[in-house]
Amino acid sequence: MESEPRCSAVFSPPLPPLLRSTYGHAASCQTDTSESHPPRPHCPAHREQPADMQIEEVKGATKEQRVATHSHIRGLGLGPEGSAEPVAAGFVGQEAAREAAGVVVDLIKSRRFAGRAVLLAGAPGTGKTAIAYAISQELGPRVPFCPTTGSEVYSSEVKKTEVLMESFRRAISLRVKETKEVYEGEVTEITPEEAENPLGGYSKTVANVIIGLKTAKGTKQLRLDPSIYESLLKEKVTAGDVIYIEANTGSVKRVGRSDAFATEYDLEADEYVPLPKGDVHKKREVVQDVTLHDLDVANAQPQGGQDIVSMMGQLMKPRKTEITDKMRAEINKAVNKYVEQGTAELVPGVLFIDEVHMLDIECFTYLNRALESNISPIVVLASNRGICTIRGTDDQRAPHGIPRDLLDRMLIVRTAPYTQSEIQIILDIRSKIEGLSLSPEALAYAAEVGAKSSLRYAIQLLTPASVMAHISGRSEIQKEDMLETGELFFDAKKSVAIVQSAGAQLL
């Protein structure tokens, strides 16, 4: 007599969780295929496998920088002797204007050009703003560069001259140098030492804290005040973090996590930093840059105060107020004192005012006085106007819309229009920055369009033309894409012709 078949999965003893995942499939599949024991539907071996399994690669989140109008400008593109190269640092042509701007940069770096003004004059689309942006690139991030336009000085809350003075003060930096004694290293231990509560009771208080710091050169144990222990808790410092403690103030700064623990977790939000070099106790020179406008605002609106007036002022909507000349004079006196003591130095930056013809006669008169003051930055102006009426006057006309007495105080740099070959090189550089691919015929046609209409119009046609090429199934922009885009979007000259031909149809 045949014995009844048994299913081992039913009578098998229970497995531990770790072994169950390994042997669970084999145990569940040891079944008889007879009618009394049909195959288990939940077994993965008896399921129908999909024909095609799609595997997608997970891409990391990369930070992309937006492509702006002057993203391709990296500097003035000057040689070692100060001569401009034809194509360099994103610049094409304008050799004379770039060389003049290079001389201005050298004078700014040597601190011998403060209180002067430079005027960039030229037709629209000739690179005036690009030259000003290149000057800021050459000076670096430590020299303040304050860009503004002529229409930004008008406000309903403060005077026009106050807005101009704020821009002047933003373009002047005070560089304060301070030598601090710090303890820096990787935390190896944090041991708080408790003591009896002086107020009595059963609770205990932290008397001091023992912290161990390690660097590449050695280790050191420190006994810290209880107030510093509160700072450690506030910064959430644990063993393995890299911190530094200022000896004078006792402030604690968590720099990051030591890179020795970089493989501790697969997903971690901490920033990993290398182990500090040198001794644990070291002297560090800290350099801080603060503009004069920041000092003005900090002294004009002091924080704190528990009276009812200050509380009501915090609840009310903040309104922009003017900073008095008396307060600025006091701040200038304190700044001069720091400079004489050698603890700080004054760094005059660059104030760039685009569309300067939008200023009125009152602002120009104020600029005359501001340029003659003891503390003033380098002022770079830009205008695309010829002989026009000065704003704020009835019939007074002047070159570039600027009074002649102010023009006498300026060094004028002229920008020339681009040729068709230079426009073609600029469009080639611009297409690479935007990640576009143009055929040689499309690039030549775009340069021709830029020479007939304007460089800006030709640059603005590139991205719509790439959309047209993508719709047609091409990755490269062809000449017909540029032609089709030009029929959809008009330039300024064509729009003016349409308006003139329309006549009475428009209001």
mmCIF file of C-alpha atoms in Angstrom, residues 76-295:
data_model
loop_
_atom_site.group_PDB
_atom_site.id
_atom_site.type_symbol
_atom_site.label_atom_id
_atom_site.label_comp_id
_atom_site.label_asym_id
_atom_site.label_seq_id
_atom_site.Cartn_x
_atom_site.Cartn_y
_atom_site.Cartn_z
ATOM 1 C CA LEU A 76 38.499 90.986 -19.778
ATOM 2 C CA GLY A 77 40.686 88.542 -21.722
ATOM 3 C CA LEU A 78 43.921 90.543 -21.483
ATOM 4 C CA GLY A 79 47.422 89.244 -22.033
ATOM 5 C CA PRO A 80 50.378 89.572 -19.629
ATOM 6 C CA GLU A 81 51.324 92.940 -21.148
ATOM 7 C CA GLY A 82 47.768 94.262 -20.824
ATOM 8 C CA SER A 83 46.937 93.937 -24.516
ATOM 9 C CA ALA A 84 43.531 92.531 -25.414
ATOM 10 C CA GLU A 85 43.388 89.219 -27.262
ATOM 11 C CA PRO A 86 40.874 88.995 -30.137
ATOM 12 C CA VAL A 87 38.917 86.121 -28.551
ATOM 13 C CA ALA A 88 39.507 85.382 -24.864
ATOM 14 C CA ALA A 89 37.531 84.869 -21.628
ATOM 15 C CA GLY A 90 34.232 84.960 -23.531
ATOM 16 C CA PHE A 91 34.987 88.374 -25.070
ATOM 17 C CA VAL A 92 35.161 89.007 -28.804
ATOM 18 C CA GLY A 93 36.493 92.262 -30.235
ATOM 19 C CA GLN A 94 36.304 95.604 -28.385
ATOM 20 C CA GLU A 95 40.097 95.548 -27.907
ATOM 21 C CA ALA A 96 40.439 99.265 -27.124
ATOM 22 C CA ALA A 97 37.593 99.293 -24.590
ATOM 23 C CA ARG A 98 38.896 96.139 -22.879
ATOM 24 C CA GLU A 99 42.418 97.533 -22.612
ATOM 25 C CA ALA A 100 41.047 100.737 -21.085
ATOM 26 C CA ALA A 101 39.016 98.670 -18.612
ATOM 27 C CA GLY A 102 42.175 96.706 -17.774
ATOM 28 C CA VAL A 103 43.953 99.952 -16.866
ATOM 29 C CA VAL A 104 41.000 100.858 -14.640
ATOM 30 C CA VAL A 105 41.232 97.450 -12.912
ATOM 31 C CA ASP A 106 44.957 97.956 -12.230
ATOM 32 C CA LEU A 107 44.272 101.390 -10.761
ATOM 33 C CA ILE A 108 41.515 99.975 -8.557
ATOM 34 C CA LYS A 109 43.778 97.205 -7.253
ATOM 35 C CA SER A 110 46.534 99.709 -6.483
ATOM 36 C CA ARG A 111 44.041 101.903 -4.520
ATOM 37 C CA ARG A 112 44.824 104.957 -6.667
ATOM 38 C CA PHE A 113 41.512 105.412 -8.464
ATOM 39 C CA ALA A 114 39.052 106.082 -5.652
ATOM 40 C CA GLY A 115 36.617 108.915 -6.244
ATOM 41 C CA ARG A 116 36.919 108.761 -10.026
ATOM 42 C CA ALA A 117 34.271 108.056 -12.653
ATOM 43 C CA VAL A 118 34.361 106.132 -15.938
ATOM 44 C CA LEU A 119 31.706 106.412 -18.645
ATOM 45 C CA LEU A 120 31.082 103.527 -21.055
ATOM 46 C CA ALA A 121 29.450 105.096 -24.109
ATOM 47 C CA GLY A 122 28.257 103.209 -27.156
ATOM 48 C CA ALA A 123 25.315 101.965 -29.160
ATOM 49 C CA PRO A 124 22.939 99.350 -27.715
ATOM 50 C CA GLY A 125 24.303 95.809 -27.865
ATOM 51 C CA THR A 126 27.996 96.762 -28.009
ATOM 52 C CA GLY A 127 29.019 95.174 -24.706
ATOM 53 C CA LYS A 128 28.919 98.003 -22.148
ATOM 54 C CA THR A 129 27.312 95.919 -19.410
ATOM 55 C CA ALA A 130 29.545 92.983 -20.343
ATOM 56 C CA ILE A 131 32.659 95.115 -19.790
ATOM 57 C CA ALA A 132 31.371 96.217 -16.379
ATOM 58 C CA TYR A 133 30.641 92.584 -15.489
ATOM 59 C CA ALA A 134 34.141 91.605 -16.652
ATOM 60 C CA ILE A 135 35.632 94.300 -14.397
ATOM 61 C CA SER A 136 33.867 92.707 -11.423
ATOM 62 C CA GLN A 137 35.200 89.281 -12.482
ATOM 63 C CA GLU A 138 38.755 90.629 -12.659
ATOM 64 C CA LEU A 139 38.512 92.277 -9.236
ATOM 65 C CA GLY A 140 37.356 89.077 -7.553
ATOM 66 C CA PRO A 141 34.787 88.440 -4.818
ATOM 67 C CA ARG A 142 36.655 90.370 -2.100
ATOM 68 C CA VAL A 143 36.200 93.748 -3.809
ATOM 69 C CA PRO A 144 32.582 94.987 -3.563
ATOM 70 C CA PHE A 145 30.737 95.473 -6.844
ATOM 71 C CA CYS A 146 27.332 97.175 -6.612
ATOM 72 C CA PRO A 147 25.325 97.178 -9.871
ATOM 73 C CA THR A 148 22.280 99.413 -10.217
ATOM 74 C CA THR A 149 20.337 101.279 -12.880
ATOM 75 C CA GLY A 150 19.357 104.892 -13.265
ATOM 76 C CA SER A 151 15.672 104.164 -12.712
ATOM 77 C CA GLU A 152 16.203 102.519 -9.290
ATOM 78 C CA VAL A 153 16.946 105.764 -7.460
ATOM 79 C CA TYR A 154 13.315 106.913 -7.430
ATOM 80 C CA SER A 155 11.321 105.954 -4.342
ATOM 81 C CA SER A 156 8.171 107.180 -2.631
ATOM 82 C CA GLU A 157 9.654 106.667 0.848
ATOM 83 C CA VAL A 158 13.139 108.218 0.692
ATOM 84 C CA LYS A 159 14.861 110.904 -1.329
ATOM 85 C CA LYS A 160 16.685 110.192 -4.574
ATOM 86 C CA THR A 161 19.958 111.352 -3.102
ATOM 87 C CA GLU A 162 19.520 108.941 -0.173
ATOM 88 C CA VAL A 163 19.234 105.990 -2.563
ATOM 89 C CA LEU A 164 22.375 107.157 -4.361
ATOM 90 C CA MET A 165 24.289 107.488 -1.092
ATOM 91 C CA GLU A 166 23.202 103.983 -0.035
ATOM 92 C CA SER A 167 24.591 102.640 -3.307
ATOM 93 C CA PHE A 168 27.830 104.541 -2.680
ATOM 94 C CA ARG A 169 28.155 103.029 0.797
ATOM 95 C CA ARG A 170 27.386 99.525 -0.487
ATOM 96 C CA ALA A 171 30.347 99.794 -2.854
ATOM 97 C CA ILE A 172 32.843 100.534 -0.044
ATOM 98 C CA SER A 173 34.012 97.666 2.152
ATOM 99 C CA LEU A 174 35.762 97.654 5.517
ATOM 100 C CA ARG A 175 38.114 94.685 5.879
ATOM 101 C CA VAL A 176 38.665 93.889 9.561
ATOM 102 C CA LYS A 177 41.550 91.605 10.519
ATOM 103 C CA GLU A 178 41.507 89.916 13.901
ATOM 104 C CA THR A 179 43.811 87.295 15.419
ATOM 105 C CA LYS A 180 41.908 84.691 17.427
ATOM 106 C CA GLU A 181 43.092 81.791 19.576
ATOM 107 C CA VAL A 182 41.075 78.704 18.726
ATOM 108 C CA TYR A 183 41.007 75.032 19.647
ATOM 109 C CA GLU A 184 40.213 72.955 16.563
ATOM 110 C CA GLY A 185 40.008 69.211 16.023
ATOM 111 C CA GLU A 186 37.879 66.081 15.866
ATOM 112 C CA VAL A 187 35.880 65.341 18.995
ATOM 113 C CA THR A 188 36.983 62.077 20.601
ATOM 114 C CA GLU A 189 35.004 62.321 23.844
ATOM 115 C CA ILE A 190 32.525 64.553 25.643
ATOM 116 C CA THR A 191 32.283 63.834 29.376
ATOM 117 C CA PRO A 192 30.276 66.219 31.552
ATOM 118 C CA GLU A 193 31.288 66.270 35.241
ATOM 119 C CA GLU A 194 28.397 66.734 37.612
ATOM 120 C CA ALA A 195 28.370 68.327 41.047
ATOM 121 C CA GLU A 196 25.866 68.865 43.815
ATOM 122 C CA ASN A 197 23.312 71.548 43.215
ATOM 123 C CA PRO A 198 24.306 74.599 45.291
ATOM 124 C CA LEU A 199 20.626 75.405 45.777
ATOM 125 C CA GLY A 200 20.089 72.073 47.508
ATOM 126 C CA GLY A 201 17.855 69.192 46.625
ATOM 127 C CA TYR A 202 18.606 65.906 44.943
ATOM 128 C CA SER A 203 19.355 67.278 41.475
ATOM 129 C CA LYS A 204 22.875 67.776 40.179
ATOM 130 C CA THR A 205 24.359 70.403 37.901
ATOM 131 C CA VAL A 206 27.141 70.269 35.334
ATOM 132 C CA ALA A 207 30.288 71.671 36.941
ATOM 133 C CA ASN A 208 32.461 71.395 33.825
ATOM 134 C CA VAL A 209 32.872 69.248 30.750
ATOM 135 C CA ILE A 210 35.906 67.283 29.578
ATOM 136 C CA ILE A 211 36.271 67.260 25.796
ATOM 137 C CA GLY A 212 38.967 65.559 23.737
ATOM 138 C CA LEU A 213 40.124 67.031 20.425
ATOM 139 C CA LYS A 214 42.300 65.252 17.883
ATOM 140 C CA THR A 215 44.236 66.616 14.907
ATOM 141 C CA ALA A 216 46.728 65.092 12.506
ATOM 142 C CA LYS A 217 49.563 66.192 14.821
ATOM 143 C CA GLY A 218 48.235 65.169 18.228
ATOM 144 C CA THR A 219 45.412 65.115 20.757
ATOM 145 C CA LYS A 220 44.502 67.281 23.725
ATOM 146 C CA GLN A 221 41.933 67.212 26.518
ATOM 147 C CA LEU A 222 40.199 70.412 27.569
ATOM 148 C CA ARG A 223 38.205 71.270 30.676
ATOM 149 C CA LEU A 224 35.453 73.661 29.613
ATOM 150 C CA ASP A 225 32.970 75.892 31.384
ATOM 151 C CA PRO A 226 29.341 74.716 31.741
ATOM 152 C CA SER A 227 28.207 77.538 29.446
ATOM 153 C CA ILE A 228 30.311 76.032 26.645
ATOM 154 C CA TYR A 229 28.616 72.684 27.300
ATOM 155 C CA GLU A 230 25.298 74.355 26.506
ATOM 156 C CA SER A 231 26.778 75.570 23.214
ATOM 157 C CA LEU A 232 27.883 72.010 22.446
ATOM 158 C CA LEU A 233 24.352 70.765 23.029
ATOM 159 C CA LYS A 234 22.928 73.568 20.894
ATOM 160 C CA GLU A 235 25.254 72.696 17.994
ATOM 161 C CA LYS A 236 24.425 68.970 18.496
ATOM 162 C CA VAL A 237 28.095 68.043 18.715
ATOM 163 C CA THR A 238 28.850 64.313 19.017
ATOM 164 C CA ALA A 239 31.997 62.210 18.876
ATOM 165 C CA GLY A 240 33.477 62.306 15.376
ATOM 166 C CA ASP A 241 32.484 65.912 14.617
ATOM 167 C CA VAL A 242 35.074 68.526 13.680
ATOM 168 C CA ILE A 243 34.625 71.706 15.728
ATOM 169 C CA TYR A 244 36.557 74.783 16.726
ATOM 170 C CA ILE A 245 36.227 76.722 19.972
ATOM 171 C CA GLU A 246 37.253 80.352 20.331
ATOM 172 C CA ALA A 247 39.309 80.829 23.475
ATOM 173 C CA ASN A 248 38.324 84.454 24.055
ATOM 174 C CA THR A 249 34.564 84.257 23.613
ATOM 175 C CA GLY A 250 33.944 80.542 24.166
ATOM 176 C CA SER A 251 31.785 80.256 21.056
ATOM 177 C CA VAL A 252 31.577 76.816 19.457
ATOM 178 C CA LYS A 253 31.293 76.223 15.718
ATOM 179 C CA ARG A 254 30.590 72.795 14.245
ATOM 180 C CA VAL A 255 32.486 72.571 10.949
ATOM 181 C CA GLY A 256 31.183 69.156 9.896
ATOM 182 C CA ARG A 257 31.643 65.427 10.269
ATOM 183 C CA SER A 258 35.104 63.874 10.028
ATOM 184 C CA ASP A 259 35.684 62.160 6.692
ATOM 185 C CA ALA A 260 36.809 59.028 8.560
ATOM 186 C CA PHE A 261 33.092 58.361 9.151
ATOM 187 C CA ALA A 262 32.097 58.931 5.513
ATOM 188 C CA THR A 263 31.320 55.223 4.985
ATOM 189 C CA GLU A 264 29.305 54.911 8.184
ATOM 190 C CA TYR A 265 25.963 55.527 6.460
ATOM 191 C CA ASP A 266 24.856 55.272 2.847
ATOM 192 C CA LEU A 267 22.605 58.324 3.119
ATOM 193 C CA GLU A 268 23.822 61.179 5.271
ATOM 194 C CA ALA A 269 23.051 64.893 5.246
ATOM 195 C CA ASP A 270 26.235 65.923 7.075
ATOM 196 C CA GLU A 271 29.133 67.581 5.325
ATOM 197 C CA TYR A 272 32.321 65.569 5.679
ATOM 198 C CA VAL A 273 35.533 67.531 6.253
ATOM 199 C CA PRO A 274 39.136 66.310 6.554
ATOM 200 C CA LEU A 275 40.938 65.996 9.866
ATOM 201 C CA PRO A 276 42.477 69.375 10.803
ATOM 202 C CA LYS A 277 46.236 69.708 10.446
ATOM 203 C CA GLY A 278 48.657 71.190 12.941
ATOM 204 C CA ASP A 279 48.199 71.490 16.695
ATOM 205 C CA VAL A 280 44.895 71.554 18.524
ATOM 206 C CA HIS A 281 45.616 75.028 19.917
ATOM 207 C CA LYS A 282 46.436 77.502 17.178
ATOM 208 C CA LYS A 283 46.204 81.165 16.335
ATOM 209 C CA ARG A 284 44.045 82.018 13.355
ATOM 210 C CA GLU A 285 43.739 85.315 11.521
ATOM 211 C CA VAL A 286 40.087 85.958 10.741
ATOM 212 C CA VAL A 287 39.291 88.448 7.975
ATOM 213 C CA GLN A 288 35.772 89.866 7.826
ATOM 214 C CA ASP A 289 34.422 92.125 5.088
ATOM 215 C CA VAL A 290 31.530 94.444 5.885
ATOM 216 C CA THR A 291 30.227 97.306 3.786
ATOM 217 C CA LEU A 292 29.680 100.782 5.153
ATOM 218 C CA HIS A 293 25.974 100.488 4.363
ATOM 219 C CA ASP A 294 25.754 97.438 6.636
ATOM 220 C CA LEU A 295 27.296 99.493 9.431
#
